[in-house]
Coordinates of C-alpha atoms in Angstrom, one line a residue:
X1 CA 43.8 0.0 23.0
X2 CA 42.9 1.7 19.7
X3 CA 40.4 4.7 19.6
X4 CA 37.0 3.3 18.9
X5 CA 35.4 4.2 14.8
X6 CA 32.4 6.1 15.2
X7 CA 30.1 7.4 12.2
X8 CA 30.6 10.6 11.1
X9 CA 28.4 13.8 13.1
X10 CA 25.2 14.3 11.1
X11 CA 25.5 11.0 9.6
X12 CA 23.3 8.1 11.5
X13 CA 23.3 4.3 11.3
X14 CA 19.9 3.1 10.4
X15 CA 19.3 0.0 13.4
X16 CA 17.3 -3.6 12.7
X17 CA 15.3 -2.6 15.7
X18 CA 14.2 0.6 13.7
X19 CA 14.5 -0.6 10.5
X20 CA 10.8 -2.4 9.9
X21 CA 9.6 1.0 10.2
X22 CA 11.5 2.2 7.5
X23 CA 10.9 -0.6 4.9
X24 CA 7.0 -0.4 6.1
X25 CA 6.6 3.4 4.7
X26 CA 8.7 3.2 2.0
X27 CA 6.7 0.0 0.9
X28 CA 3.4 2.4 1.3
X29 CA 5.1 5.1 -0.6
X30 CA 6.4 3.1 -3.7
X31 CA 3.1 1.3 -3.5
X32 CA 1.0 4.9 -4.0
X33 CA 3.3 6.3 -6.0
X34 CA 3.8 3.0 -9.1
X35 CA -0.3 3.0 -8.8
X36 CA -0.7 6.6 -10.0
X37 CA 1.6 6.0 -12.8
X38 CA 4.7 7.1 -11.8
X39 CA 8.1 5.0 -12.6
X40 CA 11.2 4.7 -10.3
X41 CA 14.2 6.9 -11.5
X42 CA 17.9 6.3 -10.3
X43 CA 20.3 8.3 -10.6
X44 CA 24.4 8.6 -9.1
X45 CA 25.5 10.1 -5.8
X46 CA 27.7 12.3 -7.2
X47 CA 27.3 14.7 -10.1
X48 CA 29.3 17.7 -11.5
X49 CA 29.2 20.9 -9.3
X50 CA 28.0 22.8 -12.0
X51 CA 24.8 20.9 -11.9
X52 CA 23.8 22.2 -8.4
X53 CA 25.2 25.4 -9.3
X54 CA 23.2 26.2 -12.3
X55 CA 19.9 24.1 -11.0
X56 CA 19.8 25.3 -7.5
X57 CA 21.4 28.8 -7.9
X58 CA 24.7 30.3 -6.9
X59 CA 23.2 32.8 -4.4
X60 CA 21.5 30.0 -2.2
X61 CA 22.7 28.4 1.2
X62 CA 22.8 25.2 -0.4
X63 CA 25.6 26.0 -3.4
X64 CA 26.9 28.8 -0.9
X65 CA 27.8 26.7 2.6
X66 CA 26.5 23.3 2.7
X67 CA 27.5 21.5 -0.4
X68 CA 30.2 18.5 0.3
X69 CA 32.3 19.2 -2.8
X70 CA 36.0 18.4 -3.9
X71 CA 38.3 18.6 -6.8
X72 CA 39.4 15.7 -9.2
X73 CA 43.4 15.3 -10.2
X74 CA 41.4 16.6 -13.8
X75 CA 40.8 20.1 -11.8
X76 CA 37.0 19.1 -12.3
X77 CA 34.4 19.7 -9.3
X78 CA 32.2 16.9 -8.5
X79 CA 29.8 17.2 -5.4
X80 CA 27.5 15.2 -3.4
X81 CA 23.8 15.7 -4.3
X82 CA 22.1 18.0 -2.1
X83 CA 18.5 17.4 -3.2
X84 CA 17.3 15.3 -6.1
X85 CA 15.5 17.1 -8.8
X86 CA 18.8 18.6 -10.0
X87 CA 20.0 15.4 -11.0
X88 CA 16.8 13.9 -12.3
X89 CA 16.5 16.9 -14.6
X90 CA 20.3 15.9 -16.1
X91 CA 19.2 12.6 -16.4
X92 CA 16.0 14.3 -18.3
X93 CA 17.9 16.2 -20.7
X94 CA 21.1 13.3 -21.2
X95 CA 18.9 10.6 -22.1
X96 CA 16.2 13.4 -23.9
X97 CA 13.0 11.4 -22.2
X98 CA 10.4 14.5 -22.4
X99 CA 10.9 13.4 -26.1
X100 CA 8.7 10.3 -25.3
X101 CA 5.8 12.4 -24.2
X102 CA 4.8 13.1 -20.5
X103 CA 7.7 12.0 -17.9
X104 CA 6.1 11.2 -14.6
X105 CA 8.6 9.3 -12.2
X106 CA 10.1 9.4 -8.6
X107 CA 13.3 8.8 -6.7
X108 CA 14.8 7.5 -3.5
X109 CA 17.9 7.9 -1.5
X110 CA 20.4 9.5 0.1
X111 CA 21.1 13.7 0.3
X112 CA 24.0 15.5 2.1
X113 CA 24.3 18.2 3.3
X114 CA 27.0 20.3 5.4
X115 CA 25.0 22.0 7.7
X116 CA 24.5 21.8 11.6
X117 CA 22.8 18.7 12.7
X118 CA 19.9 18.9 15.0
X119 CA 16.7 16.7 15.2
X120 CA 14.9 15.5 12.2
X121 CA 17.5 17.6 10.2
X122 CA 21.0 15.7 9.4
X123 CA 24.3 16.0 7.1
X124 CA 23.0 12.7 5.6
X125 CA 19.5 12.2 5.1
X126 CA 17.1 10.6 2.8
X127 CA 14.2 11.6 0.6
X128 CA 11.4 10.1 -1.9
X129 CA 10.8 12.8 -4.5
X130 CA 8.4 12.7 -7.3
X131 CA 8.8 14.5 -10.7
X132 CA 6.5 15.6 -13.6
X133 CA 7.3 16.6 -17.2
X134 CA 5.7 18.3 -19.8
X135 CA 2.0 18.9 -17.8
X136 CA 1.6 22.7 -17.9
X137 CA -1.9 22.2 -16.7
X138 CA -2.7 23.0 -12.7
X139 CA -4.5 19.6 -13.0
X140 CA -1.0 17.6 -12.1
X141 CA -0.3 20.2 -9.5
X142 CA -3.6 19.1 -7.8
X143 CA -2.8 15.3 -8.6
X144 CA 0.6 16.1 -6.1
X145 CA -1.7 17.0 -3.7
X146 CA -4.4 14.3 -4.1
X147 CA -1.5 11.6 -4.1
X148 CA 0.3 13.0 -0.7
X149 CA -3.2 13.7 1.1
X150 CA -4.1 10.3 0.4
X151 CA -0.4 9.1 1.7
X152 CA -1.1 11.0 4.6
X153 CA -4.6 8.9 5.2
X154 CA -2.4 5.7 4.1
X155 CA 0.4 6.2 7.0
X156 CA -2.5 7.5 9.3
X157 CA -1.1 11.0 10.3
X158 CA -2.6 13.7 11.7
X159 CA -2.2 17.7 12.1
X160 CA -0.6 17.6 8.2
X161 CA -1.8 21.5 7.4
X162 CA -1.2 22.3 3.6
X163 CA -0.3 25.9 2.3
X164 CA 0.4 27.1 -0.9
X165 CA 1.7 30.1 -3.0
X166 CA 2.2 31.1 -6.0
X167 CA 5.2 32.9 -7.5
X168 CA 3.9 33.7 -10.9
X169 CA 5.9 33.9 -13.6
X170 CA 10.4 34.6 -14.2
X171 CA 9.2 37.9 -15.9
X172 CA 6.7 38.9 -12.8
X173 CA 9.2 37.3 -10.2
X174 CA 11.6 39.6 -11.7
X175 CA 8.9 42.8 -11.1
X176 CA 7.9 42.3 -8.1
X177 CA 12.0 41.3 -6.6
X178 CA 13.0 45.1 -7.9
X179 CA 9.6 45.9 -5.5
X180 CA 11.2 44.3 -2.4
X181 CA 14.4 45.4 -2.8
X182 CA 13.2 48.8 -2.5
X183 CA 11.0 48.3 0.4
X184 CA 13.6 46.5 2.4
X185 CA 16.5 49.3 1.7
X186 CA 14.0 51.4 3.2
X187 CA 14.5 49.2 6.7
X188 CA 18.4 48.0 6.1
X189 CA 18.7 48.9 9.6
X190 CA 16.5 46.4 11.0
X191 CA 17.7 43.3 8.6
X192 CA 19.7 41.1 10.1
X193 CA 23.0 40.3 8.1
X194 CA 21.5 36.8 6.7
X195 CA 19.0 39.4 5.0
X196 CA 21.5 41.7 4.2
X197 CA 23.4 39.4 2.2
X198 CA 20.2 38.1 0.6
X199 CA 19.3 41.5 0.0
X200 CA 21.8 42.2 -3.0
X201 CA 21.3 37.8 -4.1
X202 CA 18.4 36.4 -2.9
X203 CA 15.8 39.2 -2.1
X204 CA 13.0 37.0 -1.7
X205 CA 14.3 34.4 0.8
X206 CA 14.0 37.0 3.4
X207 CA 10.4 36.5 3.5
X208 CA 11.4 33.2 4.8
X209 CA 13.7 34.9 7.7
X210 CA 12.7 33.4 10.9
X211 CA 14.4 35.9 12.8
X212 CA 11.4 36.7 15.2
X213 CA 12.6 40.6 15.2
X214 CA 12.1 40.8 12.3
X215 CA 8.7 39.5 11.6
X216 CA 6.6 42.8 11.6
X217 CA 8.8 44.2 8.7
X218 CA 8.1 40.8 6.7
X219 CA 4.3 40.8 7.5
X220 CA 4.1 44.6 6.1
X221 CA 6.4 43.8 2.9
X222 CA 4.5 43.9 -0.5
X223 CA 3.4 40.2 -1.4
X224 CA 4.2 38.8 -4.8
X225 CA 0.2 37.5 -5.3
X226 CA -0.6 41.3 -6.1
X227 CA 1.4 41.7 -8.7
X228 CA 1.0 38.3 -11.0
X229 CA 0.8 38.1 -14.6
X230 CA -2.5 37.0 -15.9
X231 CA -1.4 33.5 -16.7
X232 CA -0.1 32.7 -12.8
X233 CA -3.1 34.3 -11.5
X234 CA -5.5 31.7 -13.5
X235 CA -3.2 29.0 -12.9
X236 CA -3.2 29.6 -9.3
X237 CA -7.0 29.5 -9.5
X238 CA -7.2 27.0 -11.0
X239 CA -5.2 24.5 -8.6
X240 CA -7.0 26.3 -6.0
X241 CA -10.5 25.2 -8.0
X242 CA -9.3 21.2 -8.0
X243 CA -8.0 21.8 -4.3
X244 CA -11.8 22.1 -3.1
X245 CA -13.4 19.8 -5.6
X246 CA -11.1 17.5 -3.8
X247 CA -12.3 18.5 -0.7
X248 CA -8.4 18.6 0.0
X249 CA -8.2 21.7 3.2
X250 CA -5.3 24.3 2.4
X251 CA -4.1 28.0 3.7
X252 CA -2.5 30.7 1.4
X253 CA 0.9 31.3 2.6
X254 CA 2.0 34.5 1.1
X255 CA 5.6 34.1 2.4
X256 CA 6.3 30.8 1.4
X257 CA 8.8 31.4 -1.4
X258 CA 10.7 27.8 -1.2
X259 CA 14.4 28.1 -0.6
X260 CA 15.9 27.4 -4.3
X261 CA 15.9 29.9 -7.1
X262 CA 14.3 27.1 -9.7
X263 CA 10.9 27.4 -8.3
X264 CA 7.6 29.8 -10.0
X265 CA 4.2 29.3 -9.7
X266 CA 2.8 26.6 -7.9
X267 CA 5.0 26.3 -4.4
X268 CA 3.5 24.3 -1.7
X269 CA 4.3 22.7 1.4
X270 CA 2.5 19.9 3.7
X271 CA 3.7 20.9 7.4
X272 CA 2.8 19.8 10.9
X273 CA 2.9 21.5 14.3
X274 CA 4.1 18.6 16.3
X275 CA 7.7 18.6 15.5
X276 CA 8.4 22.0 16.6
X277 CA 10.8 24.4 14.6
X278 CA 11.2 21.2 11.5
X279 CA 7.4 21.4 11.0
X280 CA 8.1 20.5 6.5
X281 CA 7.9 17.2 5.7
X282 CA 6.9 17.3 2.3
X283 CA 7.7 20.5 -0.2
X284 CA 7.6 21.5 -3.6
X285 CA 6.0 23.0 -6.7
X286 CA 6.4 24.5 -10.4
X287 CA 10.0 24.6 -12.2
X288 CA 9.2 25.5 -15.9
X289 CA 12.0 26.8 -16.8
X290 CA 14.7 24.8 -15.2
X291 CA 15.1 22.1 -17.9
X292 CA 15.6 25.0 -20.4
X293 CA 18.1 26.5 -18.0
X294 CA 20.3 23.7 -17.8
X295 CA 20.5 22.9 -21.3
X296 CA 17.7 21.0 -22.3
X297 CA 14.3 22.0 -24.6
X298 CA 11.9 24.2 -22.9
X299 CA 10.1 21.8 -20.6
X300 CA 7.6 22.3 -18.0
X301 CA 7.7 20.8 -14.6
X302 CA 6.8 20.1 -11.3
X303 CA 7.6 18.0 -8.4
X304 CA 8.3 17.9 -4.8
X305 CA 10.5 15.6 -2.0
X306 CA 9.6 14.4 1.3
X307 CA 11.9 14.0 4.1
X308 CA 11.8 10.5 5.6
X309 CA 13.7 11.4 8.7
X310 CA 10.7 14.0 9.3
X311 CA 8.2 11.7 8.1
X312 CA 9.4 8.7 10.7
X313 CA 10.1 11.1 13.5
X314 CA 6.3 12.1 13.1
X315 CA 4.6 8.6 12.5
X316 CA 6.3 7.7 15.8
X317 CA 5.5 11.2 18.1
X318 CA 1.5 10.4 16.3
X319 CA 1.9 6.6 17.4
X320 CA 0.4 6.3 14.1
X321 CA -0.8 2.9 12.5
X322 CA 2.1 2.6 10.5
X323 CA 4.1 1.5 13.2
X324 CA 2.2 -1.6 13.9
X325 CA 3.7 -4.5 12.9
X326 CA 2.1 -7.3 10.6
X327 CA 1.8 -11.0 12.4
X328 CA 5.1 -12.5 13.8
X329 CA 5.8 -16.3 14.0
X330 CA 8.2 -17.6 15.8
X331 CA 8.8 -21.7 14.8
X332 CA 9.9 -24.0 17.7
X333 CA 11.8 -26.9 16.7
X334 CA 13.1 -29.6 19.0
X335 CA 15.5 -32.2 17.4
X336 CA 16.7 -32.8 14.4
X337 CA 13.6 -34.6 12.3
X338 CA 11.4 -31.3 13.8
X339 CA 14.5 -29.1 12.4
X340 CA 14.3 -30.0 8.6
X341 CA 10.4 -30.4 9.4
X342 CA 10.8 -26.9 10.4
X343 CA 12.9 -25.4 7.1
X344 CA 9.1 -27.3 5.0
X345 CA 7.1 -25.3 7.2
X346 CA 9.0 -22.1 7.1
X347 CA 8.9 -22.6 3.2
X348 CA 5.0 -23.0 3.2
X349 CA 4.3 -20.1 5.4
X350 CA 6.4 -17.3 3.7
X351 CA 4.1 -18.7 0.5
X352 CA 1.4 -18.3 2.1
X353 CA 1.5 -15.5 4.5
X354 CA 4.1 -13.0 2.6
X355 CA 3.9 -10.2 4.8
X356 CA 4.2 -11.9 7.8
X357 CA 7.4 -12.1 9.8
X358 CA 9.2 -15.4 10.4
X359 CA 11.2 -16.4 12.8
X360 CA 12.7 -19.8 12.4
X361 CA 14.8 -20.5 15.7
X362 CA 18.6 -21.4 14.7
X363 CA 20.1 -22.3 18.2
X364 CA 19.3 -25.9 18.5
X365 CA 18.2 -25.2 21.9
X366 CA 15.8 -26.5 24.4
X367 CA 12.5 -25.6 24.3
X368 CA 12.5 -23.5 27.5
X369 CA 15.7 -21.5 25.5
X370 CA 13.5 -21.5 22.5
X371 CA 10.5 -19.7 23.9
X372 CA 12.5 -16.7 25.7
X373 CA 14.3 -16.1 22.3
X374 CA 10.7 -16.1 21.2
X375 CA 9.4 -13.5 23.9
X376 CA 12.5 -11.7 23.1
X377 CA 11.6 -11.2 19.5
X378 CA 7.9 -10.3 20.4
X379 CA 6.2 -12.7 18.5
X380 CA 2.2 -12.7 18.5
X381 CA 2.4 -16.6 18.4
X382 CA 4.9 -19.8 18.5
X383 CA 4.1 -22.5 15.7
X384 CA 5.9 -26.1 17.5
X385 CA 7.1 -28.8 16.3
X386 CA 8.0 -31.4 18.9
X387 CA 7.6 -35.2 19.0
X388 CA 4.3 -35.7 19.5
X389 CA 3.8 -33.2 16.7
X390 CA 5.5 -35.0 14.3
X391 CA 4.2 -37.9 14.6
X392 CA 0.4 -37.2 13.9
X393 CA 1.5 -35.1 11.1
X394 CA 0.5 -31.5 13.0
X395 CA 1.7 -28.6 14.6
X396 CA 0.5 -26.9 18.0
X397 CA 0.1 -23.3 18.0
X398 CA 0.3 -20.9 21.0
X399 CA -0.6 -17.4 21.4
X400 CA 2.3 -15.4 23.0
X401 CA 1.2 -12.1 23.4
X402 CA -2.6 -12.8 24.6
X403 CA -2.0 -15.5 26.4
X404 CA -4.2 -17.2 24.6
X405 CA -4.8 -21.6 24.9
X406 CA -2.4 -23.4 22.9
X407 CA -4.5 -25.7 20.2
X408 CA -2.7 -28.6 18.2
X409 CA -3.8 -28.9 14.3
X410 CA -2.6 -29.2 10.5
X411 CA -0.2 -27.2 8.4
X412 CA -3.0 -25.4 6.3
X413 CA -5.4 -25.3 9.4
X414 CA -2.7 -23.1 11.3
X415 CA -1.8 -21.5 7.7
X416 CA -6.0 -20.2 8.1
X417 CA -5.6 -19.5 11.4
X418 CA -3.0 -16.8 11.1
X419 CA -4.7 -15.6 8.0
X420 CA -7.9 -14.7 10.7
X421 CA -5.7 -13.4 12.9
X422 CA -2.9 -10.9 10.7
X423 CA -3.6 -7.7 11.7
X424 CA -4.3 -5.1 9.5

């Protein structure tokens, strides 16, 4: 007997039985998202390495250890995309959009990367990301945070705390990394070697150590919002300013830095306490000069991406109301006059209840067989079509799930009586 296939480690199959939820959110999200303006963006799997490499930056984990990359028979690299704003920016600059004025669109899909898989946190995993070109005002930075706070609402969540930084400017970034290398070679003994190594590349990701030994040294290291340029600082306060006219709650994190080298100014991110150690599920913020760095016109912009494996893992430890299913009907059908009087029906109610779930039995069985198929799908109610039905022209409805009376009646009386009864 041959050794059974299995999908690779880190990489999940997505199940019908959880897949309603999955369609349901990304419904909501695509929903928000088109009706604050923003248009869908698409853009390949693969890309050159080079991309990553000069978006992300060479001295990150990403490019460094978790990038699934290979060699063509041209000696060229190609890898699998990471994160998506990388790519989105090449597709930016190829097809010259910021030309048009300013681009505001968002993506969907699969990331990978190699890295060790643990809950909420996977090789493969998927994100919806949004993207904004050309606004250098803090006004779009607040619209971010207007659009996910009211996403939160939308999905129903709870405990979503938002904290933001700022990172200023290149040239202050630049300033104030000399300033913490020269406070941390002062403690070299007590970095761990992650921090080491970031020491010499990456100086500011050690803010973001979690290395619980370490945390006092952090705590007491000089932070970056005492030494902004003038510009940051009134940027900053200016988000900050549309934050609480928004009434929209946040905390200053001053050792939020973000994990990718693109990032200045605005960074943000929306977390939650009740998925332990993976507490992001939404992050972002400013990346002005990124479009200029990989080859395009000088461009500002700002984004972020959400993590739907997070963002599922959550609506279902909050029981939250997007998990609740719209109105299921499952259509009982007994001979073959009640079957093609069945396919009408079916027809008429995906018209006129489009979000409601059909289920149009396919077995040919008795009804006795019918109705446990019925249970077994969890169906609020069971539209029938017997004999009797057909030949005063009705159907007879029956409530499954409250156990309510069953009541015989016309097509578009049952059609109104679903419509008072969909949940919403």
């Amino acid at each position: 007997m041959s050794k059974k296939i299995q999908a690779i480690r880190g990489m999940n199959d997505l199940l019908p039985k959880d897949s309603e939820l999955w369609l349901k959110v990304e419904r909501i999200i695509i929903d928000l998202f088109t009706s604050y303006g923003y248009k869908n963006i698409r853009t390949p799997i693969v890309e050159k390495t080079e991309t990553f490499c000069r978006a992300i930056g060479e001295a990150t984990d990403i490019v460094e250890k978790e990038m699934y990359s290979w060699k063509e028979s041209s000696g060229e690299s190609l890898s699998l995309r990471p994160e998506g704003t990388a790519s989105v920016v090449r597709s930016m600059i190829e097809h010259n959009l910021p030309r048009e004025g300013i681009q505001k669109v968002f993506y969907q899909g699969a990331m990978f990367r190699h890295e060790r898989p643990q809950k909420g946190r996977y090789r493969q995993f998927h994100q919806v990301g949004v993207e904004v070109f050309g606004a250098e005002d803090a006004k779009i930075d607040a619209e971010l945070m207007m659009m996910t706070n009211s996403l939160w609402k939308k999905l129903g969540l709870k405990n979503v705390v938002l904290e933001i930084n700022t990172l200023g400017s290149q040239e202050a970034r630049a300033s104030y990394r000399e300033i913490l290398v020269e406070y941390f070679n002062k403690y070299k003994d007590q970095l761990d070697e992650d921090s080491l190594r970031r020491l010499s590349s990456n100086p500011l990701r050690i803010l973001d150590s979690k290395n619980k030994d370490m945390q006092s040294l952090i705590n007491s290291a000089p932070k970056l919002i005492e030494h902004l340029d003038d510009a940051s600082a009134e940027h900053f306060q200016q988000f900050k300013n549309y934050l609480e006219h928004l009434d929209i709650e946040y905390k200053i994190n001053t050792r939020l830095v973000r994990g990718l080298d693109y990032y200045n100014r605005t960074v943000f991110e929306w977390t939650t306490t009740d998925l332990g150690s993976q507490g992001t599920i939404c992050a972002g913020g400013r990346y002005d000069s990124l479009v200029e760095k990989m080859g395009g016109k000088p461009t500002t912009a700002v984004g972020f991406a959400l993590g739907l494996e997070r963002l599922m893992l959550l609506l279902e430890e909050q029981n939250s109301i997007a998990t609740k299913s719209n109105i299921s009907i499952y259509i009982v059908a007994l001979g073959a006059k009640a079957q093609i009087k069945s396919m009408q029906i079916a027809s008429s109610l995906h018209d006129a209840l489009p979000d409601a779930i059909l289920y149009n039995d396919i077995t040919l069985g008795s009804f006795k067989s019918q109705f446990k198929k019925a249970d077994k799908a969890n169906a609020n109610y069971a539209l029938i079509i017997g004999e009797e039905e057909l030949n005063n022209n009705q159907v007879s409805v029956k409530p499954l799930i409250d156990q309510g009376s069953q009541q015989s009646m016309d097509l578009d009386s049952a059609i109104n009586y679903f419509k008072d009864n969909t949940k919403v």
